[in-house]
Amino acid sequence: MSRIALATCAALPDLHADDALVRDALAARGAEAEAVVWDDPTVDWASYDLVVIRSTWDYAQRRAEFVEWARLVDRVSRLANPLPVVEWSTDKHYLRDLESAGVRIVPTQWLEPSRVFTSRALHTRFPASGDFVIKPAVSAGSIDTGRYTAIDAGSRGLAISHAKRLLGAGRTVMVQRYVGSVDTAGERAHVFIAGEYSHSVLKGAMLDGPDVGVEGVYREERMSPLVPSDGEVEFAAQAVRAARRYFGTSADGVDLVPEPLLYARVDVVTDDDGEPVLMELELVEPSLFTDLAPGALERFADAVVARAEA
Ligand SMILES: Nc1ncnc2c1ncn2[C@@H]1O[C@H](COP(=O)(O)OP(=O)(O)O)[C@@H](O)[C@H]1O
Ligand SMILES: [Mg+2]
C-alpha cells in the first residue's frame, strides 16, 4: 500500500475541497493518502512514498523557505512535481525563459527590488493609457495583485504605493497592461495529467481594482467547464513542451526532469490581436478543477497512484 502526502498549508489543514476529493479517490484505489501541512516541523517526510504538492498557497512571502522544504522532501522521498520544477516555477521570472523558447507571454515590465525606484521612476514605467496590473513575481491565488487605471492620477498613486510596498519587502514587481479579454472571453486553464491533455476550465476575471489586501491565502475564483479550441490546446501543449525542453537542456544536457510532469496547468488569455498568450504556467500548486470535467478526478488519482508505485 502506497503512502501519499498531499501537501497543503496551515490555513487549509484539511485541504481545499477539490483535493479532499483526490484524497478520497486515492483511498478508493487502496492508497493511504493524507493531508500534510508543508511547514509542520513534526512531519516525517521519509515515511511517504510520494509527496504531491497541492494547496501550499502561503509561500509567496517566504519562497526560500518553501524551496528549502522541497529540497528536504526531495532528499528523503519523491516530490511531485519534482524539485527542479519547484525551484524554477515558483517565481514568474520563468516566463522569460518560456518567451525565449518561443512561447508568447503577456508583455511584462520587471521591476527588481535590487534597484531603488523613486515614485517618478515608477510612474514612468506604468502605461500611459488603459488599465494595468501590478503583481508580485512570486505569487499564488491572486493575492497582492491589483488593477489600476492609467489616466486616473489617484489610481496611479495607489499603483505607486502598491509597487513600493512589494519592492520594499524585497519582492520583484510585474507591471502588465490589463488584458481586456479577461473580462469578456475570460481566462482559460488547460490541465495536463502525466503529460497528457486532460481538460479545460474557464475562469472569470479576478481583478476589479487596487490591491486592498485579502483575508486568507487565495481569492475565490469563479470557474466553469470549458470545451476549448484545438488551437488553444496545442498552444498550451507547446508551453508544457517548452518547459520540459528547458529542464532537458540545463546542466550539461542531463534531463533533470525525465518523467512527464504529474500535473501542469496552462493559463491562457487572448491579446488584442486575438492571439493566445500565456498568463501563467502553473507547475507547483495549481487547482486542477477535477470536479468540473468528467473523468478528470479518476485520471489524476490513477496518475498519482502510478507515480507512487513506480
Ligand atoms: N495582465 C493582466 N490582465 C488581466 N488580468 C490579469 C492580469 N494579470 C493578472 N490578472 C488577473 O489576476 C489573476 C492572478 O494573476 P496571475 O498572474 O495568474 O497570478 P497568480 O494566480 O499566481 O496569483 C489572473 O487569474 C487574472 O484574473
Ligand atoms: Mg493564476
Short mmCIF file of C-alpha atoms and ligand atoms in Angstrom, two decimals:
data_model
loop_
_atom_site.label_atom_id
_atom_site.label_comp_id
_atom_site.label_asym_id
_atom_site.label_seq_id
_atom_site.Cartn_x
_atom_site.Cartn_y
_atom_site.Cartn_z
CA MET A 1 0.00 0.00 0.00
CA SER A 2 1.47 3.37 -1.04
CA ARG A 3 1.64 6.21 1.45
CA ILE A 4 0.94 9.51 -0.22
CA ALA A 5 1.15 13.01 1.33
CA LEU A 6 -0.99 15.74 -0.19
CA ALA A 7 0.93 18.83 0.87
CA THR A 8 -1.19 21.78 1.94
CA CYS A 9 -0.79 24.94 4.05
CA ALA A 10 -1.66 25.63 7.68
CA ALA A 11 -4.64 27.77 6.65
CA LEU A 12 -6.15 24.75 4.84
CA PRO A 13 -5.08 21.82 7.05
CA ASP A 14 -7.82 19.62 5.64
CA LEU A 15 -7.08 20.58 2.01
CA HIS A 16 -9.10 22.59 -0.47
CA ALA A 17 -12.41 20.89 -1.34
CA ASP A 18 -11.03 19.68 -4.72
CA ASP A 19 -8.10 17.95 -3.10
CA ALA A 20 -10.28 16.32 -0.46
CA LEU A 21 -11.94 14.54 -3.41
CA VAL A 22 -8.49 13.49 -4.61
CA ARG A 23 -7.69 12.05 -1.19
CA ASP A 24 -10.91 10.02 -1.27
CA ALA A 25 -10.19 8.80 -4.81
CA LEU A 26 -6.71 7.71 -3.73
CA ALA A 27 -8.14 5.87 -0.73
CA ALA A 28 -10.59 4.13 -3.08
CA ARG A 29 -7.55 2.93 -5.05
CA GLY A 30 -6.06 1.35 -1.93
CA ALA A 31 -3.52 4.08 -1.24
CA GLU A 32 -3.06 5.66 2.15
CA ALA A 33 -3.36 9.36 1.39
CA GLU A 34 -3.37 12.19 3.87
CA ALA A 35 -3.28 15.96 4.04
CA VAL A 36 0.03 17.18 5.46
CA VAL A 37 0.93 20.81 6.22
CA TRP A 38 4.19 21.58 4.42
CA ASP A 39 5.78 23.67 7.17
CA ASP A 40 4.76 21.39 10.05
CA PRO A 41 8.14 20.57 11.63
CA THR A 42 6.88 17.30 13.16
CA VAL A 43 6.24 15.55 9.83
CA ASP A 44 8.44 12.62 8.83
CA TRP A 45 8.52 13.12 5.07
CA ALA A 46 10.59 9.97 4.60
CA SER A 47 7.58 7.93 5.68
CA TYR A 48 5.78 8.77 2.40
CA ASP A 49 6.36 7.12 -0.97
CA LEU A 50 5.22 10.27 -2.73
CA VAL A 51 4.62 13.87 -1.67
CA VAL A 52 2.22 15.67 -4.01
CA ILE A 53 2.24 19.46 -3.69
CA ARG A 54 -1.32 20.76 -3.65
CA SER A 55 -2.74 23.74 -1.73
CA THR A 56 0.53 25.19 -0.35
CA TRP A 57 -0.59 28.69 -1.21
CA ASP A 58 1.06 30.57 1.64
CA TYR A 59 4.66 30.51 0.37
CA ALA A 60 4.60 33.71 -1.70
CA GLN A 61 6.23 35.77 1.04
CA ARG A 62 8.68 33.04 2.04
CA ARG A 63 9.62 31.27 -1.13
CA ALA A 64 13.15 30.46 0.06
CA GLU A 65 11.74 28.50 2.99
CA PHE A 66 9.36 26.66 0.68
CA VAL A 67 12.11 25.71 -1.78
CA GLU A 68 14.27 24.59 1.17
CA TRP A 69 11.40 22.36 2.28
CA ALA A 70 11.11 20.95 -1.26
CA ARG A 71 14.85 20.13 -1.17
CA LEU A 72 14.40 18.29 2.11
CA VAL A 73 11.47 16.26 0.75
CA ASP A 74 13.39 15.54 -2.45
CA ARG A 75 16.23 14.04 -0.40
CA VAL A 76 14.07 11.67 1.65
CA SER A 77 11.04 10.95 -0.55
CA ARG A 78 9.66 11.61 -4.05
CA LEU A 79 8.28 15.02 -4.78
CA ALA A 80 5.70 15.84 -7.44
CA ASN A 81 6.24 17.90 -9.32
CA PRO A 82 10.00 17.35 -8.87
CA LEU A 83 12.43 19.73 -7.20
CA PRO A 84 13.85 21.45 -10.32
CA VAL A 85 10.30 22.33 -11.32
CA VAL A 86 9.56 23.77 -7.88
CA GLU A 87 12.76 25.82 -7.95
CA TRP A 88 12.02 27.24 -11.37
CA SER A 89 8.28 27.61 -11.36
CA THR A 90 7.66 29.34 -8.01
CA ASP A 91 8.99 32.59 -9.46
CA LYS A 92 7.34 34.06 -12.54
CA HIS A 93 10.72 35.05 -13.97
CA TYR A 94 10.31 31.63 -15.62
CA LEU A 95 8.04 33.42 -18.09
CA ARG A 96 11.15 34.98 -19.63
CA ASP A 97 12.65 31.54 -20.24
CA LEU A 98 9.45 30.44 -21.94
CA GLU A 99 9.38 33.61 -24.01
CA SER A 100 12.96 32.91 -25.12
CA ALA A 101 11.77 29.44 -26.10
CA GLY A 102 9.15 30.99 -28.37
CA VAL A 103 6.06 30.96 -26.14
CA ARG A 104 4.01 34.17 -26.36
CA ILE A 105 3.54 35.66 -22.88
CA VAL A 106 1.70 38.71 -21.55
CA PRO A 107 4.14 41.62 -22.14
CA THR A 108 5.70 42.46 -18.79
CA GLN A 109 7.90 45.13 -17.20
CA TRP A 110 10.00 43.65 -14.42
CA LEU A 111 10.91 45.93 -11.52
CA GLU A 112 13.63 44.36 -9.41
CA PRO A 113 13.98 45.18 -5.70
CA SER A 114 17.77 45.44 -6.09
CA ARG A 115 17.17 48.83 -7.74
CA VAL A 116 15.87 51.90 -5.96
CA PHE A 117 12.79 53.30 -7.70
CA THR A 118 11.57 56.80 -6.94
CA SER A 119 7.85 57.49 -7.34
CA ARG A 120 8.74 59.31 -10.54
CA ALA A 121 10.68 56.29 -11.87
CA LEU A 122 7.74 54.01 -11.13
CA HIS A 123 5.34 56.46 -12.74
CA THR A 124 7.32 56.40 -16.00
CA ARG A 125 7.18 52.62 -16.12
CA PHE A 126 3.40 52.47 -15.99
CA PRO A 127 1.37 52.59 -19.23
CA ALA A 128 0.04 55.99 -20.34
CA SER A 129 -3.40 54.67 -21.24
CA GLY A 130 -5.76 51.84 -20.41
CA ASP A 131 -5.76 49.75 -17.26
CA PHE A 132 -2.72 47.96 -15.90
CA VAL A 133 -1.85 45.33 -13.32
CA ILE A 134 0.72 45.34 -10.52
CA LYS A 135 1.58 41.93 -9.11
CA PRO A 136 4.47 40.17 -7.39
CA ALA A 137 6.66 37.71 -9.33
CA VAL A 138 6.25 35.18 -6.53
CA SER A 139 2.53 34.82 -6.09
CA ALA A 140 -0.35 32.45 -5.72
CA GLY A 141 -4.08 32.87 -5.53
CA SER A 142 -4.22 36.42 -6.93
CA ILE A 143 -3.00 37.80 -3.58
CA ASP A 144 -1.16 41.18 -3.56
CA THR A 145 -2.40 41.80 -7.09
CA GLY A 146 -4.23 44.97 -8.19
CA ARG A 147 -5.72 46.67 -11.23
CA TYR A 148 -5.18 50.38 -11.89
CA THR A 149 -6.33 53.00 -14.38
CA ALA A 150 -3.53 54.78 -16.25
CA ILE A 151 -5.15 58.19 -16.76
CA ASP A 152 -6.54 58.48 -13.22
CA ALA A 153 -3.98 60.27 -11.02
CA GLY A 154 -5.44 58.78 -7.83
CA SER A 155 -5.28 55.27 -9.23
CA ARG A 156 -1.70 55.82 -10.44
CA GLY A 157 -0.80 56.97 -6.94
CA LEU A 158 -2.23 53.78 -5.47
CA ALA A 159 -0.27 51.75 -8.03
CA ILE A 160 2.93 53.53 -6.98
CA SER A 161 2.21 52.74 -3.31
CA HIS A 162 1.47 49.12 -4.20
CA ALA A 163 4.70 48.72 -6.18
CA LYS A 164 6.70 50.38 -3.39
CA ARG A 165 5.15 48.09 -0.81
CA LEU A 166 6.20 45.00 -2.78
CA LEU A 167 9.67 46.32 -3.65
CA GLY A 168 10.19 47.36 -0.02
CA ALA A 169 9.51 43.78 1.00
CA GLY A 170 12.24 42.63 -1.38
CA ARG A 171 9.81 41.35 -3.99
CA THR A 172 10.02 41.69 -7.78
CA VAL A 173 7.12 43.63 -9.27
CA MET A 174 5.50 42.77 -12.57
CA VAL A 175 3.71 45.53 -14.49
CA GLN A 176 1.37 44.40 -17.26
CA ARG A 177 -1.33 46.02 -19.32
CA TYR A 178 -4.71 44.75 -18.17
CA VAL A 179 -5.74 42.16 -20.76
CA GLY A 180 -9.27 43.33 -21.57
CA SER A 181 -10.47 39.99 -22.92
CA VAL A 182 -10.20 38.57 -19.38
CA ASP A 183 -13.43 40.49 -18.65
CA THR A 184 -15.23 39.22 -21.75
CA ALA A 185 -13.84 35.92 -23.07
CA GLY A 186 -12.30 35.04 -19.68
CA GLU A 187 -9.06 33.25 -18.82
CA ARG A 188 -8.73 29.59 -19.84
CA ALA A 189 -6.93 26.95 -17.81
CA HIS A 190 -5.81 23.81 -19.65
CA VAL A 191 -4.87 20.88 -17.43
CA PHE A 192 -2.39 18.16 -18.35
CA ILE A 193 -2.08 14.99 -16.25
CA ALA A 194 1.03 12.80 -16.54
CA GLY A 195 1.92 14.64 -19.73
CA GLU A 196 -1.43 14.12 -21.47
CA TYR A 197 -4.05 16.80 -22.05
CA SER A 198 -6.96 16.17 -19.66
CA HIS A 199 -9.47 19.04 -19.52
CA SER A 200 -10.06 22.78 -19.59
CA VAL A 201 -11.93 25.27 -17.45
CA LEU A 202 -12.96 28.88 -17.82
CA LYS A 203 -12.02 31.40 -15.13
CA GLY A 204 -13.85 34.67 -14.60
CA ALA A 205 -11.93 37.94 -14.11
CA MET A 206 -10.29 38.31 -10.70
CA LEU A 207 -9.34 41.98 -10.54
CA ASP A 208 -11.76 44.86 -10.19
CA GLY A 209 -9.49 47.48 -8.67
CA PRO A 210 -6.49 48.33 -6.50
CA ASP A 211 -4.94 45.80 -4.16
CA VAL A 212 -6.70 46.31 -0.85
CA GLY A 213 -5.40 43.19 0.85
CA VAL A 214 -7.39 39.99 1.00
CA GLU A 215 -8.04 37.80 4.01
CA GLY A 216 -6.78 34.27 3.54
CA VAL A 217 -4.35 32.56 1.19
CA TYR A 218 -6.28 32.84 -2.06
CA ARG A 219 -9.07 34.78 -3.73
CA GLU A 220 -12.19 32.80 -4.52
CA GLU A 221 -12.37 32.01 -8.22
CA ARG A 222 -15.40 31.64 -10.47
CA MET A 223 -14.78 28.63 -12.66
CA SER A 224 -16.90 26.80 -15.22
CA PRO A 225 -16.41 23.84 -17.57
CA LEU A 226 -14.98 24.68 -20.98
CA VAL A 227 -14.63 22.95 -24.33
CA PRO A 228 -11.50 24.60 -25.76
CA SER A 229 -10.49 25.11 -29.36
CA ASP A 230 -7.91 22.67 -30.77
CA GLY A 231 -5.61 25.58 -31.50
CA GLU A 232 -5.57 26.64 -27.91
CA VAL A 233 -4.90 23.17 -26.56
CA GLU A 234 -1.97 23.00 -28.98
CA PHE A 235 -0.72 26.38 -27.71
CA ALA A 236 -0.95 25.04 -24.14
CA ALA A 237 0.83 21.81 -25.08
CA GLN A 238 3.57 23.88 -26.70
CA ALA A 239 4.10 25.75 -23.41
CA VAL A 240 4.41 22.47 -21.49
CA ARG A 241 6.86 21.11 -24.08
CA ALA A 242 8.92 24.29 -23.82
CA ALA A 243 9.15 23.83 -20.05
CA ARG A 244 10.20 20.19 -20.49
CA ARG A 245 12.87 21.20 -23.01
CA TYR A 246 14.11 23.82 -20.58
CA PHE A 247 14.88 21.13 -17.99
CA GLY A 248 16.24 18.76 -20.59
CA THR A 249 18.85 21.21 -21.77
CA SER A 250 20.11 22.64 -18.48
CA ALA A 251 23.03 21.15 -16.52
CA ASP A 252 25.23 19.62 -19.24
CA GLY A 253 22.34 18.26 -21.27
CA VAL A 254 21.25 15.95 -18.45
CA ASP A 255 17.47 15.70 -18.37
CA LEU A 256 16.66 17.00 -14.88
CA VAL A 257 13.00 16.03 -15.15
CA PRO A 258 12.90 12.79 -17.11
CA GLU A 259 9.29 11.81 -16.40
CA PRO A 260 6.20 13.63 -17.70
CA LEU A 261 5.01 16.20 -15.17
CA LEU A 262 2.37 14.72 -12.85
CA TYR A 263 0.29 17.83 -13.47
CA ALA A 264 0.53 21.07 -15.39
CA ARG A 265 -1.99 23.85 -15.79
CA VAL A 266 -1.58 26.35 -18.59
CA ASP A 267 -3.43 29.63 -18.07
CA VAL A 268 -4.12 31.38 -21.35
CA VAL A 269 -5.71 34.70 -22.31
CA THR A 270 -6.34 36.38 -25.66
CA ASP A 271 -4.39 39.50 -26.62
CA ASP A 272 -5.67 42.47 -28.62
CA ASP A 273 -4.72 40.71 -31.87
CA GLY A 274 -6.92 37.75 -30.94
CA GLU A 275 -3.89 35.52 -30.33
CA PRO A 276 -3.48 33.22 -27.31
CA VAL A 277 -0.85 34.37 -24.82
CA LEU A 278 0.42 32.68 -21.68
CA MET A 279 -0.63 34.27 -18.37
CA GLU A 280 0.93 31.62 -16.19
CA LEU A 281 2.29 28.07 -16.38
CA GLU A 282 1.23 26.51 -13.09
CA LEU A 283 3.51 23.60 -12.28
CA VAL A 284 3.68 23.79 -8.49
CA GLU A 285 0.35 24.16 -6.71
CA PRO A 286 -2.42 24.65 -9.28
CA SER A 287 -6.02 23.89 -8.51
CA LEU A 288 -6.88 21.25 -11.10
CA PHE A 289 -10.68 21.66 -11.01
CA THR A 290 -11.14 17.93 -11.43
CA ASP A 291 -14.76 18.31 -10.33
CA LEU A 292 -15.56 20.29 -13.49
CA ALA A 293 -14.66 17.67 -16.09
CA PRO A 294 -15.93 14.09 -16.32
CA GLY A 295 -13.17 11.56 -15.69
CA ALA A 296 -10.59 14.12 -14.60
CA LEU A 297 -10.56 13.08 -10.94
CA GLU A 298 -10.11 9.43 -11.92
CA ARG A 299 -7.30 10.28 -14.36
CA PHE A 300 -5.49 12.31 -11.73
CA ALA A 301 -5.91 9.71 -8.96
CA ASP A 302 -4.68 6.95 -11.31
CA ALA A 303 -1.65 9.05 -12.26
CA VAL A 304 -0.81 9.77 -8.60
CA VAL A 305 -1.05 6.09 -7.64
CA ALA A 306 1.09 5.09 -10.63
CA ARG A 307 3.72 7.64 -9.63
CA ALA A 308 3.70 6.48 -6.00
CA GLU A 309 4.15 2.84 -7.03
CA ALA A 310 6.79 3.48 -9.71
N1 LIG B 1 -2.31 41.44 -17.20
C1 LIG B 1 -3.48 41.01 -16.69
N2 LIG B 1 -4.65 41.32 -17.30
C2 LIG B 1 -5.84 40.91 -16.80
N3 LIG B 1 -5.96 40.18 -15.66
C3 LIG B 1 -4.83 39.86 -15.01
C4 LIG B 1 -3.54 40.23 -15.48
N4 LIG B 1 -2.61 39.73 -14.62
C5 LIG B 1 -3.31 39.09 -13.67
N5 LIG B 1 -4.64 39.16 -13.88
C6 LIG B 1 -5.71 38.57 -13.08
O1 LIG B 1 -5.18 38.21 -11.81
C7 LIG B 1 -5.22 36.79 -11.63
C8 LIG B 1 -3.95 36.32 -10.92
O2 LIG B 1 -2.80 36.62 -11.67
P1 LIG B 1 -1.73 35.52 -12.04
O3 LIG B 1 -0.68 36.13 -12.88
O4 LIG B 1 -2.43 34.34 -12.62
O5 LIG B 1 -1.07 35.16 -10.64
P2 LIG B 1 -1.39 34.06 -9.50
O6 LIG B 1 -2.55 33.23 -9.98
O7 LIG B 1 -0.12 33.27 -9.44
O8 LIG B 1 -1.65 34.84 -8.27
C9 LIG B 1 -5.40 36.22 -13.03
O9 LIG B 1 -6.08 34.98 -12.98
C10 LIG B 1 -6.23 37.31 -13.72
O10 LIG B 1 -7.62 37.20 -13.39
MG MG B 2 -3.04 32.50 -11.94
#
